Short mmCIF file of C-alpha atoms and ligand atoms in Angstrom, two decimals:
data_model
loop_
_atom_site.label_atom_id
_atom_site.label_comp_id
_atom_site.label_asym_id
_atom_site.label_seq_id
_atom_site.Cartn_x
_atom_site.Cartn_y
_atom_site.Cartn_z
CA MET A 1 31.87 -33.20 -30.22
CA LYS A 2 29.02 -35.12 -28.69
CA LYS A 3 29.49 -36.25 -25.38
CA ILE A 4 31.84 -33.85 -23.17
CA LEU A 5 33.92 -33.99 -20.05
CA ILE A 6 34.84 -30.95 -18.12
CA THR A 7 36.86 -31.51 -15.16
CA GLY A 8 36.81 -28.44 -12.74
CA ALA A 9 33.42 -27.64 -14.18
CA THR A 10 32.87 -26.04 -10.53
CA GLY A 11 35.55 -23.41 -11.15
CA GLN A 12 35.53 -19.86 -12.68
CA ILE A 13 35.73 -20.66 -16.15
CA GLY A 14 33.93 -24.48 -15.66
CA SER A 15 30.89 -22.75 -14.08
CA GLU A 16 30.25 -20.71 -17.05
CA LEU A 17 31.27 -23.11 -19.94
CA THR A 18 29.00 -26.40 -18.27
CA PRO A 19 25.64 -24.31 -19.24
CA VAL A 20 26.92 -23.02 -22.54
CA LEU A 21 27.63 -26.33 -23.46
CA ARG A 22 24.73 -27.82 -22.23
CA LYS A 23 22.58 -25.72 -23.71
CA LYS A 24 24.01 -26.06 -26.78
CA PHE A 25 25.03 -30.14 -26.91
CA GLY A 26 21.90 -31.07 -24.32
CA SER A 27 22.44 -31.37 -20.70
CA GLU A 28 22.92 -35.45 -20.79
CA ASN A 29 25.83 -35.20 -22.70
CA VAL A 30 27.70 -32.89 -20.83
CA ILE A 31 29.01 -34.44 -17.72
CA ALA A 32 30.82 -32.16 -15.08
CA VAL A 33 33.24 -32.88 -12.84
CA GLY A 34 34.33 -31.06 -9.82
CA HIS A 35 36.02 -31.81 -6.67
CA LYS A 36 37.04 -29.24 -3.81
CA ARG A 37 34.97 -26.64 -4.57
CA LYS A 38 30.98 -27.28 -3.87
CA PRO A 39 28.92 -27.25 -7.04
CA GLY A 40 26.23 -24.80 -7.41
CA ARG A 41 22.55 -25.89 -8.27
CA GLU A 42 22.95 -24.76 -11.36
CA ILE A 43 25.57 -27.66 -12.14
CA LEU A 44 23.85 -30.06 -10.10
CA GLU A 45 20.62 -29.69 -11.50
CA THR A 46 21.11 -29.33 -15.16
CA GLY A 47 22.93 -32.71 -16.14
CA PRO A 48 25.58 -35.36 -14.68
CA TYR A 49 27.92 -34.01 -11.56
CA SER A 50 30.64 -36.24 -10.37
CA SER A 51 33.29 -35.45 -7.89
CA VAL A 52 36.39 -36.56 -8.56
CA ASP A 53 40.21 -36.07 -7.87
CA ILE A 54 42.12 -34.97 -10.89
CA ARG A 55 44.79 -37.41 -9.90
CA ASP A 56 42.68 -40.59 -9.54
CA LYS A 57 43.13 -41.81 -12.98
CA GLN A 58 40.78 -44.94 -12.86
CA ALA A 59 38.06 -42.71 -11.60
CA LEU A 60 38.54 -40.38 -14.70
CA GLN A 61 38.57 -43.56 -17.09
CA ARG A 62 35.55 -44.77 -15.63
CA LEU A 63 33.63 -41.62 -15.95
CA VAL A 64 34.54 -41.69 -20.01
CA THR A 65 33.99 -45.10 -20.76
CA ASP A 66 30.73 -45.18 -18.78
CA HIS A 67 29.68 -42.09 -20.95
CA ASP A 68 31.53 -42.78 -23.96
CA VAL A 69 33.17 -39.32 -23.96
CA ASP A 70 35.19 -38.18 -27.24
CA THR A 71 36.08 -34.23 -25.70
CA VAL A 72 37.48 -33.18 -22.77
CA PHE A 73 37.67 -29.88 -21.43
CA HIS A 74 40.39 -29.92 -18.94
CA LEU A 75 40.15 -26.78 -16.69
CA VAL A 76 41.74 -27.86 -13.47
CA SER A 77 44.63 -25.92 -12.56
CA LEU A 78 46.21 -24.20 -9.06
CA LEU A 79 46.30 -21.02 -10.17
CA SER A 80 49.31 -18.38 -9.58
CA ALA A 81 49.40 -17.25 -6.85
CA VAL A 82 48.12 -20.14 -4.63
CA ALA A 83 50.67 -22.33 -6.70
CA GLU A 84 53.49 -20.13 -5.30
CA GLU A 85 52.18 -20.72 -1.61
CA GLN A 86 52.45 -24.57 -2.45
CA PRO A 87 55.08 -25.40 -5.49
CA GLN A 88 54.93 -29.26 -5.25
CA ARG A 89 50.71 -29.43 -5.11
CA ALA A 90 50.93 -27.03 -7.80
CA TRP A 91 52.94 -29.66 -9.83
CA ASP A 92 51.24 -32.60 -8.51
CA ILE A 93 47.61 -31.33 -9.61
CA ASN A 94 48.47 -29.11 -12.11
CA MET A 95 50.84 -31.71 -14.53
CA ASN A 96 49.79 -35.15 -12.98
CA GLY A 97 46.08 -34.03 -13.59
CA LEU A 98 47.16 -33.42 -16.95
CA SER A 99 49.01 -36.26 -18.37
CA ASN A 100 46.19 -38.58 -16.48
CA ILE A 101 43.60 -36.96 -19.10
CA LEU A 102 46.20 -37.14 -21.89
CA GLU A 103 46.78 -40.60 -21.54
CA ILE A 104 42.87 -41.35 -21.20
CA SER A 105 42.52 -39.17 -24.41
CA ARG A 106 45.34 -41.41 -26.17
CA GLU A 107 43.41 -44.08 -24.98
CA TYR A 108 39.99 -43.39 -25.58
CA HIS A 109 40.52 -40.99 -28.96
CA CYS A 110 39.07 -38.00 -27.14
CA ALA A 111 39.88 -34.38 -28.44
CA LEU A 112 41.25 -32.01 -25.64
CA PHE A 113 40.78 -28.52 -24.61
CA PHE A 114 43.70 -27.33 -22.26
CA PRO A 115 43.68 -23.91 -20.96
CA SER A 116 46.96 -22.35 -21.14
CA SER A 117 47.83 -18.61 -19.95
CA ILE A 118 49.68 -15.41 -20.12
CA ALA A 119 51.62 -17.11 -17.48
CA ALA A 120 53.50 -19.30 -19.77
CA PHE A 121 55.95 -16.28 -20.84
CA GLY A 122 58.29 -14.74 -18.17
CA PRO A 123 60.66 -12.12 -17.73
CA LEU A 124 62.73 -12.51 -20.85
CA THR A 125 59.71 -12.64 -23.30
CA PRO A 126 59.01 -9.54 -25.34
CA PRO A 127 56.24 -7.72 -22.87
CA ASP A 128 54.60 -5.70 -25.87
CA ASN A 129 52.75 -7.19 -28.64
CA THR A 130 54.21 -10.60 -27.13
CA PRO A 131 54.81 -12.68 -30.42
CA GLN A 132 52.36 -16.48 -30.81
CA ASP A 133 56.46 -18.01 -31.10
CA THR A 134 58.72 -16.41 -28.56
CA ILE A 135 61.01 -16.85 -25.80
CA GLN A 136 59.12 -19.25 -23.04
CA HIS A 137 61.16 -19.22 -19.77
CA PRO A 138 58.43 -18.18 -17.07
CA ASN A 139 60.11 -17.93 -13.44
CA THR A 140 56.56 -19.04 -11.64
CA ILE A 141 55.61 -22.74 -10.80
CA TYR A 142 52.21 -22.09 -12.34
CA GLY A 143 53.75 -20.76 -15.47
CA ILE A 144 56.12 -23.77 -15.31
CA THR A 145 53.19 -26.45 -15.33
CA LYS A 146 51.61 -23.85 -18.16
CA VAL A 147 54.69 -24.60 -20.52
CA SER A 148 55.16 -27.78 -20.00
CA GLY A 149 51.67 -28.27 -20.49
CA GLU A 150 51.24 -27.04 -23.75
CA LEU A 151 54.67 -28.70 -24.73
CA LEU A 152 53.12 -32.21 -23.37
CA CYS A 153 49.87 -31.65 -25.18
CA ASP A 154 51.96 -30.62 -28.61
CA TYR A 155 53.86 -34.04 -28.12
CA TYR A 156 50.70 -35.74 -27.41
CA HIS A 157 49.25 -34.48 -30.91
CA ARG A 158 52.40 -35.13 -32.65
CA ARG A 159 53.54 -38.65 -31.08
CA PHE A 160 49.75 -40.16 -30.70
CA GLY A 161 48.01 -38.26 -32.94
CA VAL A 162 45.81 -36.84 -29.90
CA ASP A 163 43.69 -33.70 -30.82
CA THR A 164 44.89 -31.28 -28.04
CA ARG A 165 44.03 -27.54 -28.77
CA SER A 166 45.20 -24.80 -26.33
CA VAL A 167 44.71 -21.06 -25.78
CA ARG A 168 46.65 -18.82 -23.48
CA PHE A 169 43.95 -17.01 -21.76
CA PRO A 170 44.77 -13.72 -20.05
CA GLY A 171 43.09 -12.72 -16.92
CA LEU A 172 39.71 -13.49 -16.67
CA ILE A 173 36.75 -11.33 -15.37
CA SER A 174 33.58 -12.87 -14.37
CA HIS A 175 30.38 -12.49 -11.97
CA LYS A 176 29.48 -16.02 -11.37
CA VAL A 177 32.21 -17.65 -9.31
CA LEU A 178 35.20 -16.07 -7.85
CA PRO A 179 38.61 -16.98 -9.54
CA GLY A 180 40.68 -19.21 -6.89
CA GLY A 181 43.98 -17.47 -6.16
CA GLY A 182 45.52 -15.96 -9.25
CA THR A 183 47.33 -12.47 -9.80
CA THR A 184 44.97 -11.18 -12.03
CA ASP A 185 41.95 -11.48 -9.40
CA TYR A 186 42.22 -8.21 -8.70
CA ALA A 187 40.15 -7.38 -11.75
CA VAL A 188 37.19 -9.10 -10.39
CA HIS A 189 37.68 -8.48 -6.71
CA ILE A 190 37.34 -4.68 -7.64
CA PHE A 191 33.55 -4.98 -8.94
CA TYR A 192 32.61 -6.45 -5.50
CA HIS A 193 34.19 -3.76 -3.33
CA ALA A 194 33.29 -1.17 -6.12
CA LEU A 195 29.39 -2.21 -5.41
CA LYS A 196 29.54 -2.94 -1.48
CA ASP A 197 31.94 -0.47 0.15
CA ASN A 198 32.63 2.38 -3.11
CA HIS A 199 36.37 1.31 -2.24
CA TYR A 200 39.12 -1.03 -3.03
CA THR A 201 42.65 -1.83 -2.01
CA CYS A 202 44.32 -3.07 -4.93
CA PHE A 203 47.38 -5.74 -4.21
CA LEU A 204 49.09 -4.66 -7.46
CA ARG A 205 50.33 -1.06 -8.26
CA SER A 206 48.32 1.41 -10.46
CA ASP A 207 50.27 0.97 -13.78
CA THR A 208 50.48 -2.65 -13.66
CA GLN A 209 49.17 -3.58 -17.30
CA LEU A 210 48.28 -6.76 -18.31
CA ASP A 211 45.97 -8.50 -21.13
CA MET A 212 42.18 -9.46 -19.69
CA MET A 213 39.18 -10.87 -21.04
CA TYR A 214 35.46 -10.85 -19.98
CA MET A 215 34.34 -14.75 -19.45
CA PRO A 216 31.62 -14.89 -22.32
CA ASP A 217 34.35 -13.97 -24.58
CA ALA A 218 36.75 -16.72 -23.11
CA ILE A 219 33.63 -19.26 -23.48
CA GLN A 220 33.43 -18.67 -26.94
CA ALA A 221 36.94 -18.79 -27.50
CA ALA A 222 37.28 -22.32 -26.41
CA ILE A 223 34.28 -23.89 -28.10
CA GLN A 224 35.31 -21.97 -31.63
CA LEU A 225 38.80 -23.03 -31.13
CA MET A 226 37.44 -26.89 -30.52
CA GLU A 227 34.65 -26.80 -32.91
CA SER A 228 37.30 -25.36 -35.83
CA ASP A 229 38.71 -27.51 -38.75
CA ARG A 230 41.60 -29.27 -37.73
CA GLU A 231 43.57 -28.46 -41.20
CA GLY A 232 43.72 -24.65 -40.22
CA LEU A 233 45.46 -25.37 -36.63
CA ILE A 234 49.22 -24.61 -37.37
CA HIS A 235 49.90 -23.26 -33.60
CA ARG A 236 47.90 -26.02 -31.92
CA ASN A 237 48.92 -25.55 -28.11
CA GLY A 238 48.74 -22.95 -27.47
CA TYR A 239 47.27 -19.55 -29.00
CA ASN A 240 47.74 -16.15 -27.65
CA ILE A 241 44.60 -14.39 -27.16
CA THR A 242 43.45 -11.19 -26.08
CA ALA A 243 40.52 -8.96 -25.64
CA MET A 244 41.65 -5.86 -23.94
CA SER A 245 44.70 -4.69 -21.80
CA PHE A 246 44.78 -2.24 -18.69
CA ALA A 247 45.96 -1.48 -15.48
CA PRO A 248 44.43 -1.07 -12.07
CA ALA A 249 44.06 2.63 -12.37
CA GLN A 250 42.56 2.55 -15.97
CA LEU A 251 40.15 0.00 -14.63
CA ALA A 252 39.09 1.95 -11.78
CA GLU A 253 38.40 5.16 -14.17
CA GLU A 254 36.10 3.13 -16.25
CA ILE A 255 33.85 2.01 -13.02
CA LYS A 256 33.84 5.62 -11.52
CA LYS A 257 31.83 6.46 -14.45
CA HIS A 258 29.22 4.37 -12.94
CA ILE A 259 30.30 4.92 -9.45
CA PRO A 260 31.52 8.25 -9.39
CA ASP A 261 32.38 8.00 -5.57
CA PHE A 262 34.42 5.14 -5.99
CA THR A 263 37.99 5.26 -4.71
CA ILE A 264 40.89 3.17 -5.15
CA SER A 265 44.24 2.86 -3.08
CA TYR A 266 47.05 0.50 -3.32
CA THR A 267 48.73 -1.82 -0.71
CA VAL A 268 51.70 -3.63 -2.98
CA ASP A 269 51.65 -7.46 -2.45
CA PRO A 270 55.30 -8.15 -3.26
CA VAL A 271 54.73 -11.63 -4.51
CA ARG A 272 51.90 -11.00 -6.59
CA GLN A 273 53.22 -7.61 -8.47
CA ALA A 274 56.57 -9.88 -9.10
CA ILE A 275 54.51 -12.49 -10.87
CA ALA A 276 52.66 -9.95 -12.87
CA ASP A 277 55.62 -7.86 -13.58
CA SER A 278 57.03 -11.30 -15.50
CA TRP A 279 54.00 -11.49 -17.81
CA PRO A 280 53.52 -9.75 -21.07
CA ARG A 281 51.25 -6.22 -20.89
CA HIS A 282 49.55 -6.94 -24.55
CA MET A 283 49.90 -10.14 -26.69
CA ASP A 284 50.07 -10.14 -30.29
CA ASP A 285 47.10 -12.68 -31.05
CA ARG A 286 47.12 -12.83 -35.13
CA SER A 287 47.73 -15.90 -35.45
CA ALA A 288 44.14 -17.09 -33.24
CA ARG A 289 42.44 -14.41 -35.25
CA LYS A 290 43.99 -15.84 -38.67
CA GLU A 291 44.26 -19.63 -38.19
CA TRP A 292 40.39 -20.29 -36.42
CA GLN A 293 38.99 -16.62 -36.68
CA TRP A 294 39.39 -15.32 -32.90
CA ALA A 295 37.26 -12.33 -32.56
CA PRO A 296 36.31 -11.15 -29.39
CA GLN A 297 33.38 -8.92 -28.47
CA TYR A 298 33.93 -7.16 -25.38
CA THR A 299 36.05 -3.81 -24.94
CA LEU A 300 37.19 -2.48 -21.58
CA ALA A 301 33.97 -0.04 -21.37
CA ALA A 302 31.44 -2.63 -22.76
CA MET A 303 32.76 -5.37 -20.07
CA VAL A 304 32.48 -2.76 -17.15
CA GLU A 305 28.91 -1.85 -17.90
CA ASP A 306 27.91 -5.21 -17.88
CA MET A 307 30.33 -6.57 -14.94
CA LEU A 308 28.15 -4.01 -13.00
CA ASP A 309 24.88 -4.53 -14.25
CA LYS A 310 24.72 -8.37 -13.82
CA LEU A 311 26.97 -8.43 -10.39
CA SER A 312 24.45 -6.04 -8.85
CA HIS A 313 21.45 -7.95 -9.44
CA ARG A 314 23.64 -10.99 -8.34
CA ILE A 315 24.68 -9.42 -4.86
CA LYS A 316 20.80 -8.03 -4.36
CA ALA A 317 19.11 -11.66 -4.98
CA SER A 318 21.70 -12.93 -2.66
C1 AKB B 1 46.20 -16.18 -12.72
O1 AKB B 1 46.31 -14.91 -12.41
O2 AKB B 1 47.17 -16.92 -11.99
C2 AKB B 1 45.20 -16.67 -13.92
C3 AKB B 1 46.22 -16.19 -14.76
C4 AKB B 1 46.61 -15.04 -15.76
O3 AKB B 1 46.53 -17.59 -15.49
N1 AKB B 1 44.45 -15.39 -13.76
#
């Protein structure tokens, strides 16, 4: 990795991955690409930034050739709940966007990171200790784009030798930029409401257990996978990875340890509940641990403590 392009750089993952990569590889060597969401000062002021629609292949091609890019982190994606509202747009952005990036990676010999998701599984998948290789038959449009993305990345690797790599991210928890319309978003929103109102109304049932991860671990996973020796990688697209698994009621209990007055209530959104009910409760991530030494740092308790600390400073400063 010498010259890196990040699509979706203004999103939940991109806004945290971009500064970490700029620090590690040099500001000028990390080109951030956003589109709909306005970039924050950090992204704009610390290195190159371009606004490009992921469906504009020529503009992306120009960026890759102008900057001599050798690695792409392709983070653009409509998330699960928003995608259910606009399935055709989700297919267009998630699949045609990925197809553009794969073609460019083939043409200009770039390595490619693609974030898949727990959504690549479905109601027929074993929900506990979900194996690395198992039934993938999602019933959401987002999940269909994620499993298709994994297959397409594998195809480009096998057929054209493109160095594609991906992970199946669980719900991601972070304090910098809000997630944009997913099913696991409750696990981020709850912190804002706990600090501002002492109360949160959750759109999932209290016992909806899902895999989760704190953003520093997610950033570490993406970089570590892309830096691993290619010889060790058997399951390229994509690796199960998880750091913790909890339900809303357990997260609320953990928050209460820091904010004793905090309360939670439940008004279930049937669409998001059905999506969550189709996803694994806990994935087996031994392949990632074995093949590229994946090892998360944050437990539920450590994540909650750090989130409340960082987010309260951010809220005070705003
Ligand atoms: C979503 O909820 O849609 C995402 C995901 C788990 O992929 N956070």
